[in-house]
Coordinates of C-alpha atoms in Angstrom, one line a residue:
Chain A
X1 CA 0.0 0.0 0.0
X2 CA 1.2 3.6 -0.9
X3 CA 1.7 5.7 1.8
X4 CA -0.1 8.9 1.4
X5 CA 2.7 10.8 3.3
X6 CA 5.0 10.0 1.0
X7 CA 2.9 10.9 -1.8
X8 CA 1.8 14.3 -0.3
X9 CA 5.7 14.7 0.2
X10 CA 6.0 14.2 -3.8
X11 CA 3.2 16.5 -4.4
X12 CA 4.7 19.6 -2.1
X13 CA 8.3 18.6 -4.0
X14 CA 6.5 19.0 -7.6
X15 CA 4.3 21.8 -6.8
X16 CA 7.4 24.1 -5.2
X17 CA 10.2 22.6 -7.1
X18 CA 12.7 22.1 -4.5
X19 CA 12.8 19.7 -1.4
X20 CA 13.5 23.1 1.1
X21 CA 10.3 24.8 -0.4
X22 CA 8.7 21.4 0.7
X23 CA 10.3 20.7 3.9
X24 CA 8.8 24.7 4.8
X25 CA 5.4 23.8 3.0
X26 CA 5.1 20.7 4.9
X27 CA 6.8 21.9 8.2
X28 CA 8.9 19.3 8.1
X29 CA 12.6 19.4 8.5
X30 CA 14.4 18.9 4.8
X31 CA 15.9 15.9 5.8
X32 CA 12.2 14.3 6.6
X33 CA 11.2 14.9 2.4
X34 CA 14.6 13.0 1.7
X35 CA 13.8 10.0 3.3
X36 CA 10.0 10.2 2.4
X37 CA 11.3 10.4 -0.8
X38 CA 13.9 7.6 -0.9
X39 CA 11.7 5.9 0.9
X40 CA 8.9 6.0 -2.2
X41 CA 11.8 5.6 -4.6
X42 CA 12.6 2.3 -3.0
X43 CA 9.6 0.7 -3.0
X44 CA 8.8 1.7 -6.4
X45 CA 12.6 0.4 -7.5
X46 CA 12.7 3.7 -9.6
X47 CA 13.1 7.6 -9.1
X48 CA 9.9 9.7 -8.6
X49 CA 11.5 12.8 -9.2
X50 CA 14.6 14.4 -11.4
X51 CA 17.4 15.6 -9.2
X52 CA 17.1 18.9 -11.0
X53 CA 16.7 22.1 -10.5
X54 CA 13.6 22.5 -10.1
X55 CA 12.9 19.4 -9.1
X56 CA 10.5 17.3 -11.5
X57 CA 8.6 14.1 -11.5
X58 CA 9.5 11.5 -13.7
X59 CA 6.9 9.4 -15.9
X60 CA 6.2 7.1 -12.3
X61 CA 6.5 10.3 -10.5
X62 CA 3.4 11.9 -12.4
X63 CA 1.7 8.2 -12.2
X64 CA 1.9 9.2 -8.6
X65 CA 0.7 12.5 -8.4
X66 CA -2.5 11.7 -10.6
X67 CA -3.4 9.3 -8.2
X68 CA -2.6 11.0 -5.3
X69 CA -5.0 13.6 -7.0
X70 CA -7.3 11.5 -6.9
X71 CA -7.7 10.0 -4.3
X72 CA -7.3 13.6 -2.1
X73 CA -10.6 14.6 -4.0
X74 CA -12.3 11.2 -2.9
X75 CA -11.5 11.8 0.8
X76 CA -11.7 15.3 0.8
X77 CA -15.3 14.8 -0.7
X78 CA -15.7 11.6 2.4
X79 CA -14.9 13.9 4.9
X80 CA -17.0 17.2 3.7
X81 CA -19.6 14.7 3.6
X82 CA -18.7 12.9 7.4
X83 CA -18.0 16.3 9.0
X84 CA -20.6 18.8 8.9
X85 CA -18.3 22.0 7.9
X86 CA -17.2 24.6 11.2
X87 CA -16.4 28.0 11.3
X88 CA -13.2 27.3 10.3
X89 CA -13.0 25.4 6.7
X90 CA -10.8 23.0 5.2
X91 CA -10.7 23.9 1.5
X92 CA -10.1 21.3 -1.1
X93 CA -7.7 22.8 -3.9
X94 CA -8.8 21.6 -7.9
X95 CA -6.3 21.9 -10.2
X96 CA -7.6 22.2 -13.6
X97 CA -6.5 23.5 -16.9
X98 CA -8.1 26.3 -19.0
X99 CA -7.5 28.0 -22.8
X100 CA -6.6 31.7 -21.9
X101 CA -9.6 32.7 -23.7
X102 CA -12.2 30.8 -21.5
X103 CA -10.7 32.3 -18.6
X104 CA -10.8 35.2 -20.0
X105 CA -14.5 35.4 -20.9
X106 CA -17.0 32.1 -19.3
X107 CA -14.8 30.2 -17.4
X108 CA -15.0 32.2 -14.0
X109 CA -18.9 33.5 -14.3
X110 CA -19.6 29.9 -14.4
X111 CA -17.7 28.1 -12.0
X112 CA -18.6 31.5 -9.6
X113 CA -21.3 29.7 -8.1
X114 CA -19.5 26.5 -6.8
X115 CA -17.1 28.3 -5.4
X116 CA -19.4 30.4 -3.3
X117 CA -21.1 27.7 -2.3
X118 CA -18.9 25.1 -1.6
X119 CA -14.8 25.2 0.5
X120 CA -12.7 24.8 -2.7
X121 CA -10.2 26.6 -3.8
X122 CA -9.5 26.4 -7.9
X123 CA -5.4 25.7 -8.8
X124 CA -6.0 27.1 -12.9
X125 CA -3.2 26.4 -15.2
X126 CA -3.2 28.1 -18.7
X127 CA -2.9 26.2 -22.0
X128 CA -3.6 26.3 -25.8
X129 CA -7.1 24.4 -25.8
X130 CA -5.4 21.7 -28.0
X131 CA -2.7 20.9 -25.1
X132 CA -4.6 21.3 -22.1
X133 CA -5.8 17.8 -22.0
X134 CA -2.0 16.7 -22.0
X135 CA -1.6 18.4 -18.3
X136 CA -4.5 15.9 -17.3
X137 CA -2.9 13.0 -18.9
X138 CA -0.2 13.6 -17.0
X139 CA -1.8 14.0 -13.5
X140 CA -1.3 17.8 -13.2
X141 CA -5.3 18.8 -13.2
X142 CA -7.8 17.0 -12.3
X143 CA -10.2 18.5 -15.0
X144 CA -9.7 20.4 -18.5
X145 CA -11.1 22.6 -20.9
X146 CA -9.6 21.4 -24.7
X147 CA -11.1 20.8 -27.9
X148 CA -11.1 17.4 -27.4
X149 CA -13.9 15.7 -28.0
X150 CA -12.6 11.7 -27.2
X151 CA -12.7 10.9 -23.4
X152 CA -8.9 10.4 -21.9
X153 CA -8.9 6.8 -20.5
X154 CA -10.8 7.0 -16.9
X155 CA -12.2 10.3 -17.8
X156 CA -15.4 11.5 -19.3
X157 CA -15.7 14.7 -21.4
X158 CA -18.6 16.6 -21.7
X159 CA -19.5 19.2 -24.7
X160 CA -19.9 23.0 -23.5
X161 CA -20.5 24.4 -26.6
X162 CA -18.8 26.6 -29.5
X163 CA -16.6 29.5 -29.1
X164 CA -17.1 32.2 -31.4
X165 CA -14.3 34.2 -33.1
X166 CA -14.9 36.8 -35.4
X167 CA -12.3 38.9 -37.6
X168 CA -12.5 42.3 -36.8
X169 CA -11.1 45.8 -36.8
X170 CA -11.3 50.0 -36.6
X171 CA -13.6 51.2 -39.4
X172 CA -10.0 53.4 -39.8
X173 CA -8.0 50.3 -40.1
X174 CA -10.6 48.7 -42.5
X175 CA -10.2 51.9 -44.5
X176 CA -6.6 51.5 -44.8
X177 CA -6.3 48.3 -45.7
X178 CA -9.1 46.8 -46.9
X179 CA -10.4 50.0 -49.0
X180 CA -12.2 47.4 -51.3
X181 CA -12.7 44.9 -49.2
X182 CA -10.3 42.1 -48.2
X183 CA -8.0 41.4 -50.8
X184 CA -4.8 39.6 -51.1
X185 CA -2.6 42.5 -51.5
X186 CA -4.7 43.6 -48.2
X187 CA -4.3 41.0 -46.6
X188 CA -0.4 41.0 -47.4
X189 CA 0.0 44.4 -45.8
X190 CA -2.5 44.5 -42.9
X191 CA -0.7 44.1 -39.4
X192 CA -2.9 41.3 -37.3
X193 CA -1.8 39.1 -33.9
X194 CA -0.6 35.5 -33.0
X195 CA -1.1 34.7 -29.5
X196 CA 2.5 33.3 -29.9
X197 CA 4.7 32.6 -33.1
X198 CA 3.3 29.1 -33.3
X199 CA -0.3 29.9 -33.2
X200 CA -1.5 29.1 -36.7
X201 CA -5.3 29.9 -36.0
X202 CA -4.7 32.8 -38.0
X203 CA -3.4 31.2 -41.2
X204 CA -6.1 28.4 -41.2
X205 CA -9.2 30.6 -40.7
X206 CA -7.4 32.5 -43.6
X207 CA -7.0 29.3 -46.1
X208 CA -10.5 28.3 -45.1
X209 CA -12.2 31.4 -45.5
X210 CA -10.9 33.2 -48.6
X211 CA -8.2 30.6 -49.9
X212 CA -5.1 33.0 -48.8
X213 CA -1.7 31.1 -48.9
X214 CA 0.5 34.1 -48.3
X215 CA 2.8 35.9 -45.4
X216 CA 1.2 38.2 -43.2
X217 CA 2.9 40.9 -40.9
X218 CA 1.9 40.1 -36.9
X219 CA 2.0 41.3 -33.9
X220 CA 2.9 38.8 -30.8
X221 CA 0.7 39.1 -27.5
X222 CA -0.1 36.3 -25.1
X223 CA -3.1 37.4 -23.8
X224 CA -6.5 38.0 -25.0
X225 CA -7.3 41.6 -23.3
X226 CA -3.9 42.3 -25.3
X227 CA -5.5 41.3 -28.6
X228 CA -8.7 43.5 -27.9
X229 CA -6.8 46.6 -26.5
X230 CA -4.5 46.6 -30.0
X231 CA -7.0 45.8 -32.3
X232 CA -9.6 48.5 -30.4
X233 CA -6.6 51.2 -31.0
X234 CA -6.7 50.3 -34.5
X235 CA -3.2 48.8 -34.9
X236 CA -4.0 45.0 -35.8
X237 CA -7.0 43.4 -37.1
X238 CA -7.9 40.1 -35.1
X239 CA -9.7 37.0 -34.5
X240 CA -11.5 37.8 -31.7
X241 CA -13.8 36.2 -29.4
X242 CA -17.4 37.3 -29.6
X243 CA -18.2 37.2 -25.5
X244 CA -15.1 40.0 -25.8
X245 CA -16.7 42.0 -27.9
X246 CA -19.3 44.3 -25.5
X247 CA -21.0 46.0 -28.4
X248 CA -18.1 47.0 -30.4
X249 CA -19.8 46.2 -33.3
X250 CA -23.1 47.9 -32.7
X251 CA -21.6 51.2 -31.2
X252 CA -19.0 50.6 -34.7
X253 CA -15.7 50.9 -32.9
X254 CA -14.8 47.4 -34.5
X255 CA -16.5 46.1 -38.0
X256 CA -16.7 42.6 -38.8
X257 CA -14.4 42.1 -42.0
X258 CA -15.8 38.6 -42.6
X259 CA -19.2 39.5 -41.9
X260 CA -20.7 35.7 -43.4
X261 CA -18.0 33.7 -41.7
X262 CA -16.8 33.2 -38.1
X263 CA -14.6 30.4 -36.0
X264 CA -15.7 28.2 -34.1
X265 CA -14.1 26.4 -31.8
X266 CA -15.9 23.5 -30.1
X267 CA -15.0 23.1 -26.4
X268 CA -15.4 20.2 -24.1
X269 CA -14.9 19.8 -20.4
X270 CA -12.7 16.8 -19.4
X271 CA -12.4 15.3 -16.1
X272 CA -11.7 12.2 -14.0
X273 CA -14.4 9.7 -13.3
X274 CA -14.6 9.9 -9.7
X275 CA -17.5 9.8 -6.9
X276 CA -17.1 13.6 -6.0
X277 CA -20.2 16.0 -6.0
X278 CA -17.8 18.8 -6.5
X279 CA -16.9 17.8 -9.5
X280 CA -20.0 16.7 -10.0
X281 CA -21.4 20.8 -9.6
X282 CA -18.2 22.2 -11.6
X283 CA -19.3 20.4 -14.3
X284 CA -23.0 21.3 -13.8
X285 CA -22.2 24.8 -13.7
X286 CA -20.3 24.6 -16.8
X287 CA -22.7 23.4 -18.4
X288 CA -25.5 25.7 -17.6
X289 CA -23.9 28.7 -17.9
X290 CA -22.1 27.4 -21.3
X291 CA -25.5 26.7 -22.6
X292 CA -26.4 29.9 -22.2
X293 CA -23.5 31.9 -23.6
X294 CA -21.5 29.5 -25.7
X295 CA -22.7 28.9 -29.3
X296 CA -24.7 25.4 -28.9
Chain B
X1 CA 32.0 37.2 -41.9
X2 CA 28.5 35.6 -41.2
X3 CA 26.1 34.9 -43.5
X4 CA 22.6 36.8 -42.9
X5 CA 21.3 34.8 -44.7
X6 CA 22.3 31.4 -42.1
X7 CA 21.4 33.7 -39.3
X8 CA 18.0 34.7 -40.5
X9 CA 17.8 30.5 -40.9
X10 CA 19.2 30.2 -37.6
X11 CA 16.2 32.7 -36.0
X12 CA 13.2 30.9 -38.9
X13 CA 14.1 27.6 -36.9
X14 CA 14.5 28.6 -33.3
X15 CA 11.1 30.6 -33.9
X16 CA 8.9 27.8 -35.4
X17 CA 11.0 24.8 -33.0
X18 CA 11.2 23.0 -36.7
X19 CA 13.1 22.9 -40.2
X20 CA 10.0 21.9 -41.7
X21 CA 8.0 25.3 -40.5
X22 CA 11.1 27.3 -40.5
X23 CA 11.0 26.0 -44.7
X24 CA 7.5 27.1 -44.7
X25 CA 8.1 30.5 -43.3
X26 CA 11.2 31.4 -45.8
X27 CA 9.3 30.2 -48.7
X28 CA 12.3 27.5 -48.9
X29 CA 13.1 23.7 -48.8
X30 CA 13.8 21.9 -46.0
X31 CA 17.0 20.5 -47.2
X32 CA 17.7 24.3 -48.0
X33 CA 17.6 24.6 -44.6
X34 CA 19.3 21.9 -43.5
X35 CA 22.4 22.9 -45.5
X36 CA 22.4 26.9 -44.2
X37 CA 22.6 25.2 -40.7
X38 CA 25.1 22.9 -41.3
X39 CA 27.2 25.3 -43.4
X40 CA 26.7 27.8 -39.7
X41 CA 27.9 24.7 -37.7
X42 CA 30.5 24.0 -39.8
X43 CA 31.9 27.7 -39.8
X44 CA 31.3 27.9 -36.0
X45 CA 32.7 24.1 -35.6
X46 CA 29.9 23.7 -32.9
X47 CA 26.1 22.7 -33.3
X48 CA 23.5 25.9 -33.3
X49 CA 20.9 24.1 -32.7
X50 CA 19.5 21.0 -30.3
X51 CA 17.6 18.2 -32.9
X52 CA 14.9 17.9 -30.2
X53 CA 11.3 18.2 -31.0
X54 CA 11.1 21.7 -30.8
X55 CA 14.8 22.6 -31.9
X56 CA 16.5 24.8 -30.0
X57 CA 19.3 27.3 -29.7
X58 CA 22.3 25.8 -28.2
X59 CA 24.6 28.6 -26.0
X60 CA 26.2 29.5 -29.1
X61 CA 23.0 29.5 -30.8
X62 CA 21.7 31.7 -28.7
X63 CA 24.3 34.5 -28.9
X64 CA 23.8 34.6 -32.9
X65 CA 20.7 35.1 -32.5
X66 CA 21.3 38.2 -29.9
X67 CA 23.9 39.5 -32.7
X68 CA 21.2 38.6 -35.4
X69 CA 18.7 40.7 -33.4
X70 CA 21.1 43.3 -33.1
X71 CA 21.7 43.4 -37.0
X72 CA 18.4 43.5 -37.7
X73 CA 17.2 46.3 -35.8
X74 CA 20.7 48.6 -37.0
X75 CA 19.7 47.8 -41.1
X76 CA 15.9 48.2 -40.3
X77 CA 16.5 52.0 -38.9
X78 CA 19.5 52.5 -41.9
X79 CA 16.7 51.2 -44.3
X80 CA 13.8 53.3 -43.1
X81 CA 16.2 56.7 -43.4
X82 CA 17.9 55.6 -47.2
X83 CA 14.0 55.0 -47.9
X84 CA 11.6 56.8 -47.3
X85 CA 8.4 54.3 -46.3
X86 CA 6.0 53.9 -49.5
X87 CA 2.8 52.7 -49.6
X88 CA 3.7 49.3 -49.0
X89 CA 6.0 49.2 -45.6
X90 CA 8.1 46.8 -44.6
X91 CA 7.3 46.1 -40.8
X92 CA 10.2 45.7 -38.0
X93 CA 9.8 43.3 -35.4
X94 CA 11.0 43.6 -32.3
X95 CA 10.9 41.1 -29.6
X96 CA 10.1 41.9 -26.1
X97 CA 9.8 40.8 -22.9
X98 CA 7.4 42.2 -20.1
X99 CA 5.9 41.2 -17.0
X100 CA 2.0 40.2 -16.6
X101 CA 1.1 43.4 -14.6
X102 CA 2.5 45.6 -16.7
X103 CA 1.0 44.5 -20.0
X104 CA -2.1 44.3 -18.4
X105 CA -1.9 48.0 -17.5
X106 CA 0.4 50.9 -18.5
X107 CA 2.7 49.1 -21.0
X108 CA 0.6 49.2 -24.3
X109 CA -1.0 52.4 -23.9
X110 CA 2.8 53.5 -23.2
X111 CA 4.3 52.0 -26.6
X112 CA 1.1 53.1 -28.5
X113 CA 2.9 56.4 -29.9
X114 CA 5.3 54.7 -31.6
X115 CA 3.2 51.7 -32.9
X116 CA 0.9 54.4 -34.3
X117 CA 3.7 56.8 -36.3
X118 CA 6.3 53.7 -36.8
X119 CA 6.3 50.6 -38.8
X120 CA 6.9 48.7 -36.1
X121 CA 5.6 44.8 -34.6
X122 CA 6.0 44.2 -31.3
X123 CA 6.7 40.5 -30.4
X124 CA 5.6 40.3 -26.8
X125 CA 6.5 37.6 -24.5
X126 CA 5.7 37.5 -20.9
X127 CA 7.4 36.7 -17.8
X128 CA 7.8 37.1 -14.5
X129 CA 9.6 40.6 -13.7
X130 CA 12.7 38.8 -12.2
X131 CA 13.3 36.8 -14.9
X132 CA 12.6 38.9 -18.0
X133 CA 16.3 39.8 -18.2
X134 CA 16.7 36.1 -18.8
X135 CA 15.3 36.2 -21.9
X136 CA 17.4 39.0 -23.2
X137 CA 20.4 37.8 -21.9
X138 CA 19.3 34.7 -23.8
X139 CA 19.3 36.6 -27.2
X140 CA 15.5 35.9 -26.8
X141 CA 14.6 39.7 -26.9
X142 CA 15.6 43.0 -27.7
X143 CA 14.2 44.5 -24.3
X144 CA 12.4 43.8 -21.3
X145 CA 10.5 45.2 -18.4
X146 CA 12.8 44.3 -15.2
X147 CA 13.0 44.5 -11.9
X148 CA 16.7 44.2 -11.8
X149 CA 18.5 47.7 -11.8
X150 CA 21.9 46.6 -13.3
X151 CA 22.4 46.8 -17.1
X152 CA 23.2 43.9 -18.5
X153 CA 26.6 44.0 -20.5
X154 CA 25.6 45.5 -23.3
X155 CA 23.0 47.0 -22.6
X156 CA 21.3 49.9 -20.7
X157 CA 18.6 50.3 -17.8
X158 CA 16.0 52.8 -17.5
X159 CA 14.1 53.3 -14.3
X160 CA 10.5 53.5 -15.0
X161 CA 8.8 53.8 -11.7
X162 CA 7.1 51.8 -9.2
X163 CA 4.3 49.3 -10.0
X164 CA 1.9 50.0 -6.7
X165 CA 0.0 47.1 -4.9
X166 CA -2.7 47.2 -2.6
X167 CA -4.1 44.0 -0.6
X168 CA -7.6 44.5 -1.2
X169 CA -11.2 42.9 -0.6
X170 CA -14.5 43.0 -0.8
X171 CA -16.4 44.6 2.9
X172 CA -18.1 41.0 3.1
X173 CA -15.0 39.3 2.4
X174 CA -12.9 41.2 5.3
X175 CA -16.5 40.9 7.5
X176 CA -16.2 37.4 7.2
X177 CA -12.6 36.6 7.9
X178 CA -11.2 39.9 9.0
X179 CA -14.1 40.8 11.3
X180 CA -11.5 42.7 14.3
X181 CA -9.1 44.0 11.2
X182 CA -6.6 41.6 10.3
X183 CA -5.6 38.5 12.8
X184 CA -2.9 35.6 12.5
X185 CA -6.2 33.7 12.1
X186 CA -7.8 35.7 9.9
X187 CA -4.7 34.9 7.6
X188 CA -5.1 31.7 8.5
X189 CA -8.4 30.9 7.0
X190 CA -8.7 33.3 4.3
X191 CA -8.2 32.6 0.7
X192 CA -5.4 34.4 -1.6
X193 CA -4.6 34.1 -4.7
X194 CA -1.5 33.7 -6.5
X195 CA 0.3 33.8 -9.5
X196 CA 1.5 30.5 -9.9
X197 CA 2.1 28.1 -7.1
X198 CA 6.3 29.4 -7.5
X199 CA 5.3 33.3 -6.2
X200 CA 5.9 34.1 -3.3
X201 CA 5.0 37.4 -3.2
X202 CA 1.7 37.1 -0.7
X203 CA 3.9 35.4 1.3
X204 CA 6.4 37.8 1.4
X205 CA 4.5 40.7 2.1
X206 CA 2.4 38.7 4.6
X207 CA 5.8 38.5 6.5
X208 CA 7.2 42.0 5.4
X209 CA 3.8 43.6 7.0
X210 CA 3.0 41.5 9.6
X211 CA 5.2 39.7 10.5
X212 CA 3.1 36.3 9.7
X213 CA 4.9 33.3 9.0
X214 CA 2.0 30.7 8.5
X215 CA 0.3 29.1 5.8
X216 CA -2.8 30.4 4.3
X217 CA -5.2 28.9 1.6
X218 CA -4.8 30.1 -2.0
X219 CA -6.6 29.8 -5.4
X220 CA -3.9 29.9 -8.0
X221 CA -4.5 32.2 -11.2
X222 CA -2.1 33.2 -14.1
X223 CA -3.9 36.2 -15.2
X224 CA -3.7 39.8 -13.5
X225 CA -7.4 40.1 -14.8
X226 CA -8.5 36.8 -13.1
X227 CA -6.8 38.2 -9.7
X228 CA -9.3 41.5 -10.3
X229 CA -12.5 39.3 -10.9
X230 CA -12.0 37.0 -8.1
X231 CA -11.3 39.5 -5.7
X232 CA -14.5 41.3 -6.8
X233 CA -16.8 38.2 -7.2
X234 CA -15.8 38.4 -3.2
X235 CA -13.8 35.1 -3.1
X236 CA -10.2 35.8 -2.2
X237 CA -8.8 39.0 -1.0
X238 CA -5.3 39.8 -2.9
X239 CA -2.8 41.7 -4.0
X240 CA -3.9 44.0 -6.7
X241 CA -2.1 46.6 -8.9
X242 CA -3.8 50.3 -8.2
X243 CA -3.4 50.7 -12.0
X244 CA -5.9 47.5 -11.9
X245 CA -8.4 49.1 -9.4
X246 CA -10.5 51.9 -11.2
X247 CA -12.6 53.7 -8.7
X248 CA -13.0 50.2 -6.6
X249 CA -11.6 51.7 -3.4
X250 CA -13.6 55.4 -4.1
X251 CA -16.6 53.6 -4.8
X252 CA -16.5 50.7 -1.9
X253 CA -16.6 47.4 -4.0
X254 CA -13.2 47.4 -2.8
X255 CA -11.7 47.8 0.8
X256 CA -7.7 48.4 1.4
X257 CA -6.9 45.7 4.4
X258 CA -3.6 47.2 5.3
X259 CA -4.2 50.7 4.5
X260 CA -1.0 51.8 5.9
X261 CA 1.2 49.6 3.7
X262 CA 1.4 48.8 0.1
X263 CA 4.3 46.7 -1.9
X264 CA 6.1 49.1 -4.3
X265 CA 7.6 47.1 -7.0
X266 CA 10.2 49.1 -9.0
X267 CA 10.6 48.4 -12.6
X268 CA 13.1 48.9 -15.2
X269 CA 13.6 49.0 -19.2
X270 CA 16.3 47.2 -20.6
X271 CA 17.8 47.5 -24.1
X272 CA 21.1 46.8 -25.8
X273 CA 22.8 49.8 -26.1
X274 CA 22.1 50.0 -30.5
X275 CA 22.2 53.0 -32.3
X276 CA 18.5 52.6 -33.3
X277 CA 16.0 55.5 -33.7
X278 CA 13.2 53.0 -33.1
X279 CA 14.7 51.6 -29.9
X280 CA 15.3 55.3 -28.3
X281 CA 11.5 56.1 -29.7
X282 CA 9.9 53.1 -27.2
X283 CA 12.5 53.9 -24.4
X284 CA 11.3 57.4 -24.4
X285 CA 7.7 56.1 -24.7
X286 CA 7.5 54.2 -22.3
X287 CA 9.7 56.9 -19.9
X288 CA 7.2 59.4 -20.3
X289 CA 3.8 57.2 -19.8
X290 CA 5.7 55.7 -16.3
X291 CA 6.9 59.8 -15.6
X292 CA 3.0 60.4 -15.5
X293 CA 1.8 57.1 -14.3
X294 CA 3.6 54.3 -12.2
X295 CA 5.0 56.3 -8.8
X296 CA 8.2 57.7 -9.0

């Protein structure tokens, strides 16, 4: 039997990187996470962790940790359940994975209402929606949002809906660039925004909507608000999505250069099948509030 | 004398992590590719490049790609005064580095002057403050929003201001947990949020102020705008840029817990020191949006 010591050493080593940032997590002395450590390692008959720094668990290291995730959600969900909450809460910490944009726009409205409700305290990691359900598969969330639609083994997945992008820019910028419309030669010249150099949203919703093969000049900017602030002081045009928008459009700060075609991107919630009502409600509360402002 | 044309190879790859996209991007073959590296490597008598899935700059690498920066920037500004900008620019991009805060608040409405009169792109990545010089000194970036006050060598500093933090909440939030002002238990039981589960920045100013040395509960959020909606929605109190707050205080969504203290957070511009016009423009941007609006 695995001792949960051991693992919850593991976990404080991985989640601070070093075993001194453990030993004064855990309040133990450093010398105590060594030997909890070795002690693991032995049984096991292979390291849990990379003598780096930081510190890292290996492939059985992360084994470990989505188990111990696990199972901490089980008990922690036994003993909400066993003893009636006091004055003074134990919280239960999720760690889950979100796209940038969710978190930007849904993803806190609707989990809002769990977490006013109920002692848990969310650990959010930030991801491109097509990766996010690789930090699951490794053990480091215990629920994703991705694009995936196929289950991870021992998980379930759940649809939330469509994310709407639409391509948009300053009537001025329009002007400039797109005098006739979007052309090639437009299209050549006009300045838009990656969230990073390997984002190819940008080309593909370009080959799919109008066929264009060519270069573009870009901006860089990791984060959505980035994406609206630029393209709302008319130096880019963007993909944006529509729950960012306020009424740009209506008040005609922003136009919508594609007015017939949009992205979509369909999002799915992914999470471990385990007894817990908590994760039970997060995914309830997704789902209403997704049904209400994600395209179904 | 090295070949531009290898170095602007050199950057394609380390940008796109493959000699397949890098071949895309140049409009080239792959073995094209392959033969400008090797030809580098052979020249240098060292690799350039790790053949891991994304490739990367090895050390030497890494300080071509600095000089290639360099280059880069010192034609583009020779180039823009032999010619005079036609219809048609040609776009400079210049890679950055900056911390969450700060492009959530003062830096793009900072940089917006030259944006607007200058063909430039900014390539922004983002970092934590104290390790943004890391990415210049890397050859990642051409400048970056520090804490550290020494130049790198090479380069220049430029002190900007101070970024200003308030630990704030909502009144029911510090009724709740903070009922007699704030108490070692208080601390105890309330939720924070951080950064990342690596910053320790609550926990240092928990100790700074107060002397506190315990633990306390924590959400974990990567997103200076998820820090502001949390706090609001009333479920963690937090440190919170005052650039951040609006009229949250003024108003009373907002209450200031310690309203004697604050964390002051100073902040610096790095650049290597390059006789560019473009480079002195966003230095002396940015100097005179902090002069008026980060505290001096």
């Amino acid at each position: 039997m695995l001792d949960p010591k051991q693992l919850e050493t593991l976990s404080a080593v991985a989640e601070t990187g070093g075993f001194d940032k453990a030993a004064k997590k855990l309040f133990l002395t450093q010398s105590a996470i060594s030997q909890r450590i070795r002690q693991l390692e032995e049984q096991l008959g292979q390291p849990v962790l990379t003598r780096t720094i930081p510190a890292e668990p290996t492939e059985a290291g992360r084994q470990l940790l989505q188990y111990f995730r696990q199972i901490s959600l089980m008990e922690n969900h036994l003993m909400n359940t066993l003893l009636p909450s006091g004055p003074r809460q134990e919280f239960t910490t999720l760690a889950i994975a979100v796209n940038a944009d969710s978190l930007a726009t849904w993803f806190l409205p609707a989990v809002r209402p769990v977490l006013d409700s109920q002692p848990v305290l969310l650990d959010i990691m930030v991801d491109d929606q097509d990766y996010t359900h690789e930090l699951m598969r490794a053990g480091h969330v215990v629920g994703c949002v991705s694009t995936r639609p196929q289950p991870i083994q021992g998980g379930d997945s759940l649809f939330l809906g469509h994310m709407r992008y639409l391509c948009v820019a300053t009537r001025d910028f329009a002007r400039r660039y797109f005098p006739d419309g979007v052309t090639e030669s437009g299209l050549a010249a006009a300045p838009t925004i990656l969230y990073s150099r390997k984002d190819d949203v940008h080309r593909e919703f370009l080959l799919h909507t109008v066929s264009y093969h060519g270069g573009f000049p870009y901006l860089t900017v990791p984060t959505p608000q980035g994406f609206v602030e630029i393209t709302r002081q008319g130096l880019a045009y963007s993909l944006l999505p529509e729950l960012m928008l306020d009424d740009d459009i209506a008040a005609g700060r922003l136009i919508d250069l594609f007015p017939q075609q949009h992205l979509d991107i369909p999002l799915y919630w992914h999470h471990w099948r385990v007894e817990s009502e908590l994760s039970q409600a997060l995914a309830d509360a997704m789902a209403r509030h997704c049904q209400e402002h994600l395209r179904q």
